[in-house]
Coordinates of C-alpha atoms in Angstrom, one line a residue:
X1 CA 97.6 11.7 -26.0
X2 CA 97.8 14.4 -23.5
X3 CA 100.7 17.1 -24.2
X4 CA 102.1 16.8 -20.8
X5 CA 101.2 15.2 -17.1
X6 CA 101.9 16.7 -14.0
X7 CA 104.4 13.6 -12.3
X8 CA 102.1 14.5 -9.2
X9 CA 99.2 12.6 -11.3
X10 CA 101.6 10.1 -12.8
X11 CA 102.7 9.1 -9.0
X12 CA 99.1 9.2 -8.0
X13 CA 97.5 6.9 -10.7
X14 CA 100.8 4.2 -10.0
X15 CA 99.6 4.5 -6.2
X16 CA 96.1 3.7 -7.4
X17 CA 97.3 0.8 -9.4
X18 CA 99.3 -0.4 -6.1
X19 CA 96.5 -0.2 -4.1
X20 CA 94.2 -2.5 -6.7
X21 CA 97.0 -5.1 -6.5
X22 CA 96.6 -4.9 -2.7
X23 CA 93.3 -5.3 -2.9
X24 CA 93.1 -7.9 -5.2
X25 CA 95.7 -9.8 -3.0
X26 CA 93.7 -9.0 0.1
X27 CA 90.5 -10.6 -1.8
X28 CA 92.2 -13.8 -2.4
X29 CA 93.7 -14.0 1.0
X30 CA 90.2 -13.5 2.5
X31 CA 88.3 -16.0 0.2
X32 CA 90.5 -18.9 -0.4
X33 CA 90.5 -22.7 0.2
X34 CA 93.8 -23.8 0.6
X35 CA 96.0 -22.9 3.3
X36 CA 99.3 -22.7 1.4
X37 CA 96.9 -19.4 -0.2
X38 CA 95.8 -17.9 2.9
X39 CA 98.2 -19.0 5.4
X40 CA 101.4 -19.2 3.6
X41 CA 100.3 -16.2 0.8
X42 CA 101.7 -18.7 -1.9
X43 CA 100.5 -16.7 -4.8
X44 CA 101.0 -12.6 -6.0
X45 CA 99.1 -10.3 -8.1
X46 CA 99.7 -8.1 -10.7
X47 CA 98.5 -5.4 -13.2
X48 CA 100.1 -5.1 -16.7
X49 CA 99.5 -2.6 -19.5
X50 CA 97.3 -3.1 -22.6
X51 CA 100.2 -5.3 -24.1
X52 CA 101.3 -7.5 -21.4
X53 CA 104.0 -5.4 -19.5
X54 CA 104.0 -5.2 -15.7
X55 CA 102.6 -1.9 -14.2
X56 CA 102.0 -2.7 -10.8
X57 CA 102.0 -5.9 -8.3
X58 CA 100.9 -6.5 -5.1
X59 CA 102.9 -8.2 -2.3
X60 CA 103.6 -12.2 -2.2
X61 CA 106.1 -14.2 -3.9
X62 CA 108.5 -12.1 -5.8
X63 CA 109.3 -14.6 -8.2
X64 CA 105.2 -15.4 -8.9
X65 CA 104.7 -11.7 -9.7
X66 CA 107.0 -11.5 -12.9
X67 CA 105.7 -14.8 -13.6
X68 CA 101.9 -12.8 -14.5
X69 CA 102.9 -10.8 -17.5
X70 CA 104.7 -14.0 -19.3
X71 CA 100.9 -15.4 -19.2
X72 CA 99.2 -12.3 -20.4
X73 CA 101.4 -12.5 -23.9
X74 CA 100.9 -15.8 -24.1
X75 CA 97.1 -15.2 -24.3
X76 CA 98.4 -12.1 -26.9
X77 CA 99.9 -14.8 -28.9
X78 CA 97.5 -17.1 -29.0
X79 CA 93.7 -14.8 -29.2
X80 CA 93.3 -12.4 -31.8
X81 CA 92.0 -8.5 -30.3
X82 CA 88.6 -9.4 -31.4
X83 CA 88.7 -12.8 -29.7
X84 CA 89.1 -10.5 -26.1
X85 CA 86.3 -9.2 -24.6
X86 CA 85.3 -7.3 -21.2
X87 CA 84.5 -10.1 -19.0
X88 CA 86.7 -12.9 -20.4
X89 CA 88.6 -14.8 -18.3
X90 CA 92.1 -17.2 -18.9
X91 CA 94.0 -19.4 -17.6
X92 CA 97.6 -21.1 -18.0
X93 CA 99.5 -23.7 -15.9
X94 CA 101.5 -24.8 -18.8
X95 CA 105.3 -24.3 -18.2
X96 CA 105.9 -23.8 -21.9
X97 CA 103.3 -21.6 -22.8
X98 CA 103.2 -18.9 -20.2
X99 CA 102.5 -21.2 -17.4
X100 CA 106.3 -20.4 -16.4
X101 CA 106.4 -22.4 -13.4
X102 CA 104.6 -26.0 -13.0
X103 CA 101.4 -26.9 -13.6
X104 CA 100.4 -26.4 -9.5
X105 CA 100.4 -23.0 -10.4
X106 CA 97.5 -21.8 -11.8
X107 CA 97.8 -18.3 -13.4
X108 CA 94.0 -16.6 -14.7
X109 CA 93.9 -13.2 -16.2
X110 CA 91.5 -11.1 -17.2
X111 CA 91.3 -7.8 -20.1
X112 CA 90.6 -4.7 -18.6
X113 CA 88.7 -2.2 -21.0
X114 CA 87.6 1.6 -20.9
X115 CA 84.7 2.1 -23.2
X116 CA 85.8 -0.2 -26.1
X117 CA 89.7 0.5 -26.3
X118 CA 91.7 -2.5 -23.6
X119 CA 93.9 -0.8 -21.9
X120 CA 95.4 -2.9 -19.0
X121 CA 95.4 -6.6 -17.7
X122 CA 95.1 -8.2 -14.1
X123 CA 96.8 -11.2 -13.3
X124 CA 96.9 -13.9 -9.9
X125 CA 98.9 -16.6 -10.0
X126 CA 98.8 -19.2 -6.9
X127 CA 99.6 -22.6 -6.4
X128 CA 96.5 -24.8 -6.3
X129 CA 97.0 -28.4 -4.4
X130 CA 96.3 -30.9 -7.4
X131 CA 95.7 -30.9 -10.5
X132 CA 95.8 -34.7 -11.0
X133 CA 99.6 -36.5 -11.9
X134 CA 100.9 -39.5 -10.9
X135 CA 101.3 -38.2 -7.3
X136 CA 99.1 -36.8 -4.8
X137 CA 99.9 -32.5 -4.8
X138 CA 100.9 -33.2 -8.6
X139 CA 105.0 -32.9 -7.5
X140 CA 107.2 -36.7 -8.2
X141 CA 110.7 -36.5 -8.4
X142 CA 110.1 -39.7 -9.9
X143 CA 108.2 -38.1 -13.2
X144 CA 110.1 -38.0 -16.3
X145 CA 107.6 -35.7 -18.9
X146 CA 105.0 -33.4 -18.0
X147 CA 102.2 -35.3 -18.5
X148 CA 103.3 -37.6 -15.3
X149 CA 102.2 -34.1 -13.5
X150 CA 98.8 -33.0 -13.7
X151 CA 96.3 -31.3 -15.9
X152 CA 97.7 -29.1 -18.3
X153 CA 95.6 -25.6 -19.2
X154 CA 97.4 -24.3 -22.3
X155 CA 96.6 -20.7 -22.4
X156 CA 92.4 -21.7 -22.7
X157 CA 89.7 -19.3 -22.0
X158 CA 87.4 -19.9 -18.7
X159 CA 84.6 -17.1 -18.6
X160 CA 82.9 -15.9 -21.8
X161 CA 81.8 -12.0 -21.4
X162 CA 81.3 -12.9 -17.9
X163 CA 79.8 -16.0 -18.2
X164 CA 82.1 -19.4 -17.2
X165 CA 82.5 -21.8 -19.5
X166 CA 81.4 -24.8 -17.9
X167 CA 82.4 -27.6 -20.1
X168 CA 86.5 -26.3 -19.0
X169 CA 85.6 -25.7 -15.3
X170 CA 84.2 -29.4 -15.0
X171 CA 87.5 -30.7 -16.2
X172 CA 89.5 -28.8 -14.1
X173 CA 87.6 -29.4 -10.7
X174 CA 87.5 -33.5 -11.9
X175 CA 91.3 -33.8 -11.9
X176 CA 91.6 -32.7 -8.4
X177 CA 92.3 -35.2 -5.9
X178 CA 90.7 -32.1 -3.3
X179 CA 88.0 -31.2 -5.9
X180 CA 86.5 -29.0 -3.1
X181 CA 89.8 -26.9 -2.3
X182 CA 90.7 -26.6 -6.0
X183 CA 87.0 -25.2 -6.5
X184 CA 87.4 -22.6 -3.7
X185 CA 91.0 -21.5 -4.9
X186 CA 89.7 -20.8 -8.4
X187 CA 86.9 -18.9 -7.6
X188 CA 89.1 -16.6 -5.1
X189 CA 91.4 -15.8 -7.8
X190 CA 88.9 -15.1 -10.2
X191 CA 87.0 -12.7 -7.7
X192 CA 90.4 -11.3 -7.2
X193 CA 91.2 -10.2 -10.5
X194 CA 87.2 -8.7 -10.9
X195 CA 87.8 -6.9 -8.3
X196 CA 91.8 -5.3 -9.9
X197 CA 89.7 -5.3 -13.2
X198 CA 86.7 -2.9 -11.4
X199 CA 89.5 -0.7 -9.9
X200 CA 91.2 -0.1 -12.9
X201 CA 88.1 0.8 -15.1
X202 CA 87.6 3.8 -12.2
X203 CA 90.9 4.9 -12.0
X204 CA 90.7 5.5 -16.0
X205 CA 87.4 6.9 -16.0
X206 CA 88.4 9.3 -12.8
X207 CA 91.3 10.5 -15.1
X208 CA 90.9 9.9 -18.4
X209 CA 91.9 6.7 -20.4
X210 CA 94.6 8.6 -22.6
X211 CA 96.0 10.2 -19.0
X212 CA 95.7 6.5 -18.1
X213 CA 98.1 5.0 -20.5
X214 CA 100.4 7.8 -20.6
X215 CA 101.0 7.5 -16.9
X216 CA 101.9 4.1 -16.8
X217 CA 104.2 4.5 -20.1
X218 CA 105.7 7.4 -18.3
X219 CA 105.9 5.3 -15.3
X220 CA 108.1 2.5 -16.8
X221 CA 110.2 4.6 -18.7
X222 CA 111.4 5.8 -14.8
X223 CA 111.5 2.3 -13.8
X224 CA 114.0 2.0 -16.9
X225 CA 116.2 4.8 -15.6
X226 CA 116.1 3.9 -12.1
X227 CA 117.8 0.5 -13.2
X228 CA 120.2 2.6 -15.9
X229 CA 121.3 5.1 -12.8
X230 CA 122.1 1.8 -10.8
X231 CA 124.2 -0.1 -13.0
X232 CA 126.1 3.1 -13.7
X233 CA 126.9 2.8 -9.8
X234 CA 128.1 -0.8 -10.5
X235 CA 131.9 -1.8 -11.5
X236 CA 131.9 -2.7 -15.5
X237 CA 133.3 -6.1 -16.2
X238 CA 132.3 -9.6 -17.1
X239 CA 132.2 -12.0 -13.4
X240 CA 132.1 -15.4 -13.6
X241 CA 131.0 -17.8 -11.2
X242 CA 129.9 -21.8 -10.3
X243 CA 128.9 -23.8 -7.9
X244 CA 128.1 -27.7 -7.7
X245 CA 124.4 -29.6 -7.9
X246 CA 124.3 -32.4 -5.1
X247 CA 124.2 -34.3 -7.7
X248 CA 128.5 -33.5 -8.3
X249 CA 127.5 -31.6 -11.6
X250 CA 128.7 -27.8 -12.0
X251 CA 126.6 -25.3 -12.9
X252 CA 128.2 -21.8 -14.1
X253 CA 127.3 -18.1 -14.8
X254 CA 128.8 -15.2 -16.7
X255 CA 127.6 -11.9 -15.5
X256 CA 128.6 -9.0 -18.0
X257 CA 128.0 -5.6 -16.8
X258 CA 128.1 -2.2 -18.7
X259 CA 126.0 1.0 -18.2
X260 CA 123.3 -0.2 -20.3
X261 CA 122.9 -3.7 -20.2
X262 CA 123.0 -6.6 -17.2
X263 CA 123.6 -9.8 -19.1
X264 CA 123.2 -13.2 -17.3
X265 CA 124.9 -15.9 -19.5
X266 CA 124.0 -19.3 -18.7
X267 CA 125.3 -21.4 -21.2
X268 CA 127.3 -24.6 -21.3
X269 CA 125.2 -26.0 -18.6
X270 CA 123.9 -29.3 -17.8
X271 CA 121.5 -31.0 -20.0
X272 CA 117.8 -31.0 -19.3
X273 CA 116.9 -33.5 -16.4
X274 CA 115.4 -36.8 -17.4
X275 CA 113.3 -35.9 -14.1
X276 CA 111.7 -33.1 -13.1
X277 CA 114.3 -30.8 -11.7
X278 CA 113.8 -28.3 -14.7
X279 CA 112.9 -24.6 -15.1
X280 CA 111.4 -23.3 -18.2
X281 CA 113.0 -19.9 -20.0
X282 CA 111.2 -17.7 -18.8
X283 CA 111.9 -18.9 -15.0
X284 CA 115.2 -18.5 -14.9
X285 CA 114.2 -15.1 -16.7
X286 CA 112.2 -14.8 -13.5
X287 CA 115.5 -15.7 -11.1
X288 CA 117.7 -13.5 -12.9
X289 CA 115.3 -10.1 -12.6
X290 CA 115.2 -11.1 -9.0
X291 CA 119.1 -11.3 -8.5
X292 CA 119.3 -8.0 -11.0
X293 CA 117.1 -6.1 -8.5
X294 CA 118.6 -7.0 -5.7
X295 CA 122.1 -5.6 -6.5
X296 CA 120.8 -2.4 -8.2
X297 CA 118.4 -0.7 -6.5
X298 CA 116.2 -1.8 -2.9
X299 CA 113.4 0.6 -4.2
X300 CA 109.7 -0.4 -4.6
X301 CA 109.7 0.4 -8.3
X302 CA 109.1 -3.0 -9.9
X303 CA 107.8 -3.0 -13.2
X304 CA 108.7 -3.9 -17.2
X305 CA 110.9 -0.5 -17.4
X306 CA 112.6 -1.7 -14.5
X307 CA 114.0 -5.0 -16.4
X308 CA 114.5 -3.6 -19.7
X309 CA 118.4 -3.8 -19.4
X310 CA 118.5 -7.4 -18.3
X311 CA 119.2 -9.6 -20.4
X312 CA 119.5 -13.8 -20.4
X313 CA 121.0 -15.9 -22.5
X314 CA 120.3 -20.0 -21.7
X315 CA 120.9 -23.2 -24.1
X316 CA 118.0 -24.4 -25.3
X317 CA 117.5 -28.4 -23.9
X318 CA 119.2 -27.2 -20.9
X319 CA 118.0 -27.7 -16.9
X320 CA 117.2 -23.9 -17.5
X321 CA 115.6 -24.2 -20.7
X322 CA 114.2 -27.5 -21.1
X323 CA 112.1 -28.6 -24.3
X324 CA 108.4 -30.0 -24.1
X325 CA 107.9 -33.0 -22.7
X326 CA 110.7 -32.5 -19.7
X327 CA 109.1 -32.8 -16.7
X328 CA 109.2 -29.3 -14.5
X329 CA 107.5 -30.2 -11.5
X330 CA 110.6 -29.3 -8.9
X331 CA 111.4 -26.1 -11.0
X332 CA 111.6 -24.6 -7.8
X333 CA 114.8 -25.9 -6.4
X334 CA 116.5 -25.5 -10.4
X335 CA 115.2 -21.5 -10.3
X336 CA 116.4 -20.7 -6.9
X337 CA 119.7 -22.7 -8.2
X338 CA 120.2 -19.8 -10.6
X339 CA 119.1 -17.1 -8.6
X340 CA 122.1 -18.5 -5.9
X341 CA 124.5 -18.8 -8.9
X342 CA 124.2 -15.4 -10.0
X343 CA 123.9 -13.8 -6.2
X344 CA 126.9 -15.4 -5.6
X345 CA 128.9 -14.0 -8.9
X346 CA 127.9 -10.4 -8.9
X347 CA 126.9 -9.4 -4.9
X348 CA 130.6 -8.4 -4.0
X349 CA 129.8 -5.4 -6.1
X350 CA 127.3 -3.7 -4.0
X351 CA 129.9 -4.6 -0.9
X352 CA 126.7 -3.6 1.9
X353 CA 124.7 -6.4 0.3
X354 CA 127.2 -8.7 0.0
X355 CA 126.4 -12.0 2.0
X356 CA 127.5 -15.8 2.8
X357 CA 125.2 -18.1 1.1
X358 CA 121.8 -19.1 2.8
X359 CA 120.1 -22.1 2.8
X360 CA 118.7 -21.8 -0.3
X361 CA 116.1 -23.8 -0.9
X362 CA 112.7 -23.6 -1.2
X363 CA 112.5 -26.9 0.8
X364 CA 108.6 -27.7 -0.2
X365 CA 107.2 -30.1 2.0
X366 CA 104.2 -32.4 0.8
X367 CA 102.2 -33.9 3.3
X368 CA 98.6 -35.8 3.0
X369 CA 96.5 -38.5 3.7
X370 CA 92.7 -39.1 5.5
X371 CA 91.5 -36.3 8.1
X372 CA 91.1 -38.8 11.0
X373 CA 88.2 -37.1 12.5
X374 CA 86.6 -36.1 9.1
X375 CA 87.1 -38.8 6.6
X376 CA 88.6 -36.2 4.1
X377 CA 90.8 -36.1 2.5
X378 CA 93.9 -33.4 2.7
X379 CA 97.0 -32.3 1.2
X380 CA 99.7 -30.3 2.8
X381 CA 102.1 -27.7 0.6
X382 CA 104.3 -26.5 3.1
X383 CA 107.8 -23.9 2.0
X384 CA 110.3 -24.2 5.0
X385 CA 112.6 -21.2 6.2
X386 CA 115.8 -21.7 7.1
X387 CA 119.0 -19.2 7.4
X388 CA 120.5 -16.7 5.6
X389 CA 124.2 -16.0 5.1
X390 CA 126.3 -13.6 7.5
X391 CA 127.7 -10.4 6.2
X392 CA 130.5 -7.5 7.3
X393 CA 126.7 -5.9 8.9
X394 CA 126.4 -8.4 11.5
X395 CA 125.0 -12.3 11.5
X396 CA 122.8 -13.2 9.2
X397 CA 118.6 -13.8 9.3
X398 CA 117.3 -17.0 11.1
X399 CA 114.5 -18.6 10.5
X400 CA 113.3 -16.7 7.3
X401 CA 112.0 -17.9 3.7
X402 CA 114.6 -18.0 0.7
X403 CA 114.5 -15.1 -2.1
X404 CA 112.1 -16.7 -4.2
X405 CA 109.2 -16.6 -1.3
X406 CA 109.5 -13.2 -0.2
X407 CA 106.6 -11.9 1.7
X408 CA 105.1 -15.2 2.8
X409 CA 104.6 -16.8 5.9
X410 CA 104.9 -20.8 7.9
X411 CA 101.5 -22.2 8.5
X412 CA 100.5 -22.1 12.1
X413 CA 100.5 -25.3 14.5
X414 CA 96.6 -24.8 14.8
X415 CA 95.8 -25.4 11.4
X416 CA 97.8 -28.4 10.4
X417 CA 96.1 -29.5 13.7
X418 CA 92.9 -28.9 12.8
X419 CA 92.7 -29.4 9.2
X420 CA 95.4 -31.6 8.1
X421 CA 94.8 -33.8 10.9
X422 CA 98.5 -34.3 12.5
X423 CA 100.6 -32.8 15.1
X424 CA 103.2 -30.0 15.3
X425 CA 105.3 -31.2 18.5
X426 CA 107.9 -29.0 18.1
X427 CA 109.6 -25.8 16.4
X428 CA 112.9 -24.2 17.3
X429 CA 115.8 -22.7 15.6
X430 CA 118.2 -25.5 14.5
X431 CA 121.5 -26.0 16.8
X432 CA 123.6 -28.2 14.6
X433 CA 127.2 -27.0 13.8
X434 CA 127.9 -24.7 10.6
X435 CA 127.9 -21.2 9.9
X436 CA 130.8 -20.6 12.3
X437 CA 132.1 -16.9 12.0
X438 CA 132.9 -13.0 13.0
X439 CA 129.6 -12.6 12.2
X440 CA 127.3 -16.5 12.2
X441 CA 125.0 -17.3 9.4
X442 CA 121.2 -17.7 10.5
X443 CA 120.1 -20.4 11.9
X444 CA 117.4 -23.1 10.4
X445 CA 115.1 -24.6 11.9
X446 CA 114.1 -27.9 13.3
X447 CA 110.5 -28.8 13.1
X448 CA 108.4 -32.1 13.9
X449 CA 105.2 -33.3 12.1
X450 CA 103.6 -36.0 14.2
X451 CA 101.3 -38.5 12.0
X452 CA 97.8 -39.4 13.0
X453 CA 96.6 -41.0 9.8
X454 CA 96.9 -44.6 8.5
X455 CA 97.2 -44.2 4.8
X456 CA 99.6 -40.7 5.1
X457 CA 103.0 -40.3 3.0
X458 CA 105.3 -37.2 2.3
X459 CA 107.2 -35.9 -0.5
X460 CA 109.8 -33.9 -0.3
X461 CA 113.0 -33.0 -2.6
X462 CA 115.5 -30.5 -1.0
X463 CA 118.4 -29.2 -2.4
X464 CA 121.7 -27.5 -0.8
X465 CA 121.6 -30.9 1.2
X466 CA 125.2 -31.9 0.3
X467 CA 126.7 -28.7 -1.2
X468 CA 126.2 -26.8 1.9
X469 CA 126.0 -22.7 2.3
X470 CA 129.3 -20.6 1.0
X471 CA 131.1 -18.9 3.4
X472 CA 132.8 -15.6 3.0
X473 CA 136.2 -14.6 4.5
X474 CA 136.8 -17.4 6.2
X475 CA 133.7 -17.9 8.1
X476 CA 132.6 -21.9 8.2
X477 CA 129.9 -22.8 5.5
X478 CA 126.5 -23.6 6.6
X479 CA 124.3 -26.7 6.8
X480 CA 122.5 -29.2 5.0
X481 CA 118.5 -29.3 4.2
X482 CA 116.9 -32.7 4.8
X483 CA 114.0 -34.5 6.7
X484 CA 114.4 -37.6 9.3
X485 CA 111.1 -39.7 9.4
X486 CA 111.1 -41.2 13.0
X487 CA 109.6 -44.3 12.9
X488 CA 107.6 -45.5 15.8
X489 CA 109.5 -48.4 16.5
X490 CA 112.6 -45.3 16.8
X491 CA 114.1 -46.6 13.4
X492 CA 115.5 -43.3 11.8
X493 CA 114.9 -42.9 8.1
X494 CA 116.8 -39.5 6.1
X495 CA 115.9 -38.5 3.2
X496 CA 116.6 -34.9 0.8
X497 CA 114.6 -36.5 -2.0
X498 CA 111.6 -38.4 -2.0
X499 CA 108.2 -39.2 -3.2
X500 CA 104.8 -40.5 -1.5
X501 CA 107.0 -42.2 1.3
X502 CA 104.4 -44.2 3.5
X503 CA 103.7 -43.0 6.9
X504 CA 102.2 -44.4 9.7
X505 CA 100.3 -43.5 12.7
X506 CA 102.8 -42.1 15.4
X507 CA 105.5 -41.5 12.9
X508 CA 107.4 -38.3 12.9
X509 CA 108.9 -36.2 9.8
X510 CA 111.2 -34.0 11.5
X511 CA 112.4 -31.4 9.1
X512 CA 115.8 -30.2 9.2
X513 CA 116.6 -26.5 7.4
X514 CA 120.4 -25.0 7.0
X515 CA 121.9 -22.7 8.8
X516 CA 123.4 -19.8 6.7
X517 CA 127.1 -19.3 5.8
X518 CA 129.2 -17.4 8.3
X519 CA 131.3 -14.0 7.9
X520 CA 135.1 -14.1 9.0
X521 CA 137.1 -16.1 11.3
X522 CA 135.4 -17.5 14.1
X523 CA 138.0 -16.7 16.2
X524 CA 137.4 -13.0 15.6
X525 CA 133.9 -13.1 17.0
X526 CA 133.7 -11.0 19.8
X527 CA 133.0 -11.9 23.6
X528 CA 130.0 -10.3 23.9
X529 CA 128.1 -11.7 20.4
X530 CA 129.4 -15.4 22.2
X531 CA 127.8 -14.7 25.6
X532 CA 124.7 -13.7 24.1
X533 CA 125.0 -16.9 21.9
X534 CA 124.9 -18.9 25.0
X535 CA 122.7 -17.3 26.6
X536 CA 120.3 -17.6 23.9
X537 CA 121.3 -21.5 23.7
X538 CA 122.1 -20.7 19.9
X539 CA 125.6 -22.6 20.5
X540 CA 126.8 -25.1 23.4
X541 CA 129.6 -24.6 25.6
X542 CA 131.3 -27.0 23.7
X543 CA 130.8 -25.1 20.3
X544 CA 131.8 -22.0 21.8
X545 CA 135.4 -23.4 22.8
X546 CA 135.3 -25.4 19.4
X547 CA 135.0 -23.3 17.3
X548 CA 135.1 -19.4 19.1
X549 CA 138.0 -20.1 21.2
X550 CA 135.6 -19.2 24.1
X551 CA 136.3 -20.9 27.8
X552 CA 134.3 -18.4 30.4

């Protein structure tokens, strides 16, 4: 190893590895299928060290992105060294073996060497449309084990020194209902990790594989103390907190905090679902790093160093540590469960992040059916936004995606015109009552999807649709997440949970997403904020004397 290196090369080679995760990410944006990839940017990339530890990550889904290095060990675990060459390839869905998520989410990796020594990884993880299950898009709330949910890729090698293994890629593209989207998707994320792995192998050459490694070492170790000086900031103590399932059972948290350790304690909560609204280990691993980083530090440093004092302890058979064969298809909603759980426990401590819940769900919409113009057929996988909680700063965010989705973005009206074969009638922020207060909670949206096909059906399973948005100093709690399918004979149909629902041609699923929770007493909202309200028709005369007080 090097005696000693300059922190102006250390900061430079971590920029480097930045900029490979952007370009990797750029890669697959520019060369995918499916437009939950290139339109939503459903999927994140990463760089780890030699052993498996985050480096670097480029931008995306937050929670996907911690998801990456969870893979790479499990490959660790499974390959011996001499099994990994330059120019292999792997690839995971499996929830229980460093798939993390569920098995829409198709994470490959690939070894990055410099002469004959490995001495990084890249990683992209994206949600593919199918992989086969007992309903179209892979997601049922009606499975009950895993296997009711698609093809399962247990840590398995793709590409041999370069060269694909065939005999795997055959069964993969044959379980897809979209063979030809599935096929496209893969081959974007491999390109995008050849090109990370190409980037890497320069920047160690350009400075020297030993300079290489002790960067990124050096690198982590100030991620590490970044966090430490944080928590040292924070108010030592153990903070509990709970909050209730729509389905009336309580779910609970103990947050202990000292100057050297974060610890999320999740025990003594509800059994594994016989369905699958399960999230493996290492998810709720995932939810909890996202929840520690947002009350310690708003920096861009985000690597293994940086969660080193984290630490989470779950029951094993629980909803957030499930054993093989639970079903984890709707993982989703259970992880952003937690990650709501423990924002609400701990973010009175950083008082200028503190805020009223949001809508807090991921609220995936599954759409599909025949192209009526093509014959083909398609598969929607569509995250809502919806609104976030108010705080002392001002109201909160309307219209935005939940924690877990991050940097991501709604898919235009153009392309589920064009490629999905349906309408978009309407979009606009949603005017129902809720998140009343000093300062309101963001509002959701309200959003129509107009049928043209005659064997269509949708799939949706939304949570924080009876258990509504918290509120904070007595503002009014938000509203509810839930879809309305319109009949075309006007016969009204709502639904928070359901799978493969028949639609027909002319039918509308109008989506409904919460608005956030508001910020003090209604009553205490100022003139101007309500004129502006109603002069943005974001409340009705009638709300505004309701619920404001307001009468001019």
């Amino acid at each position: 190893m090097p005696k000693k290196i300059d922190p102006i090369t250390v900061e430079i080679i971590q920029s480097s590895l930045q900029a490979a995760c952007d370009e990797m990410f750029i890669a697959m944006r520019k060369t995918a299928m499916s437009s939950i990839i290139y339109e939503v940017l459903d999927f994140g990339t990463a760089v780890t060290d030699s052993n498996g530890n985050i480096a670097a990550s480029g931008a995306g889904i937050p929670a996907f992105i911690a998801m990456c290095d969870k893979a790479v060990q499990a490959v660790l675990n499974k390959f011996d060294d001499k099994e990994i060459k330059p120019g292999d390839i792997f690839a995971t869905n499996d929830p229980y073996n460093g798939g993390v998520t569920h098995l829409n989410d198709v994470i490959v990796v690939m070894p990055v060497f410099s002469g004959k020594k490995r001495i990084a990884w890249t990683a992209n993880i994206a949600h593919w449309p199918d992989l086969g299950g007992m309903a179209p898009g892979g997601i049922s709330a009606d499975a009950t084990e895993i296997f009711q949910e698609g093809l399962q890729l247990p840590v398995i090698k793709m590409f041999n020194q370069g060269k694909p293994i065939q005999s795997v890629i055959d069964i993969i593209i044959s379980n897809s209902r979209v063979p030809q989207y599935t096929k496209g998707d893969m081959w974007a994320a491999i390109a995008s990790i050849r090109v990370g792995e190409k980037r890497i192998r320069d920047i160690a050459e350009k400075y020297g594989r030993e300079t290489f490694e002790k960067s990124v070492e050096l690198f982590m170790e100030y991620g590490e103390k970044s966090s430490l000086d944080a928590l040292r900031k924070l108010k030592n103590g153990t903070y509990y907190g709970e909050d209730i399932l729509d389905n009336g059972e309580k779910i609970q948290v103990k947050v202990t905090i000292t100057n050297k350790e974060f610890i999320v304690d999740l025990r003594n909560n509800p059994k594994q679902d016989s369905g699958p609204n399960n999230a493996s280990y290492d998810g709720t691993v995932v939810s909890a790093q996202m929840a520690f980083k947002g009350v310690t530090s708003s920096d861009f440093i985000c690597n293994a160093g940086t969660f080193r004092p984290l630490k989470v302890i779950c029951d094993e058979g629980s909803m957030f540590n499930p054993t093989r064969p639970a079903a984890q298809g709707i993982y989703y909603e259970t992880d952003i469960r937690s990650y709501d759980l423990i924002w609400k426990t701990i973010s009175h401590l950083n008082p200028d992040k503190s805020t009223a819940g949001s809508f807090a769900s991921i609220c995936g919409t599954f759409m599909g059916g025949t192209h009526p113009d093509t014959n083909e057929p398609f598969i929607i996988i569509e995250p809502q936004i919806g609104g976030w909680g108010a705080s002392a700063a001002g109201d909160g965010m309307s219209a935005n995606f939940s924690a877990f989705h991050g940097d991501t973005f709604n898919t235009p009206a153009e392309i589920h015109e064009a490629r999905h074969g349906l309408y978009v009638d309407q979009m606009r922020l949603n005017n129902q009552e809720g998140g009343e207060g000093k300062y309101n909670g963001g509002k959701g949206i309200i959003m129509d999807y107009r049928v043209r096909s005659k064997n269509a059906w949708v799939s949706v399973a939304y949570t924080r649709s009876k258990t509504l948005p918290w509120s904070l100093k007595n503002g009014r709690e938000g509203s509810a997440n839930y879809i309305e399918v319109i009949r075309k004979n006007k016969k009204i149909e709502k639904y928070s949970v359901v799978t493969g629902l028949g639609l027909e041609p002319g039918d509308i699923v109008r989506i409904y997403t919460g608005n956030g929770g508001g910020f003090g007493d209604p009553k205490k909202r100022s003139k101007e904020l309500i004129k502006n309200d109603l002069l943005n028709e974001y409340i009705t005369k009638a709300q505004a004397k309701k619920y404001f007080g307001f009468k001019k």
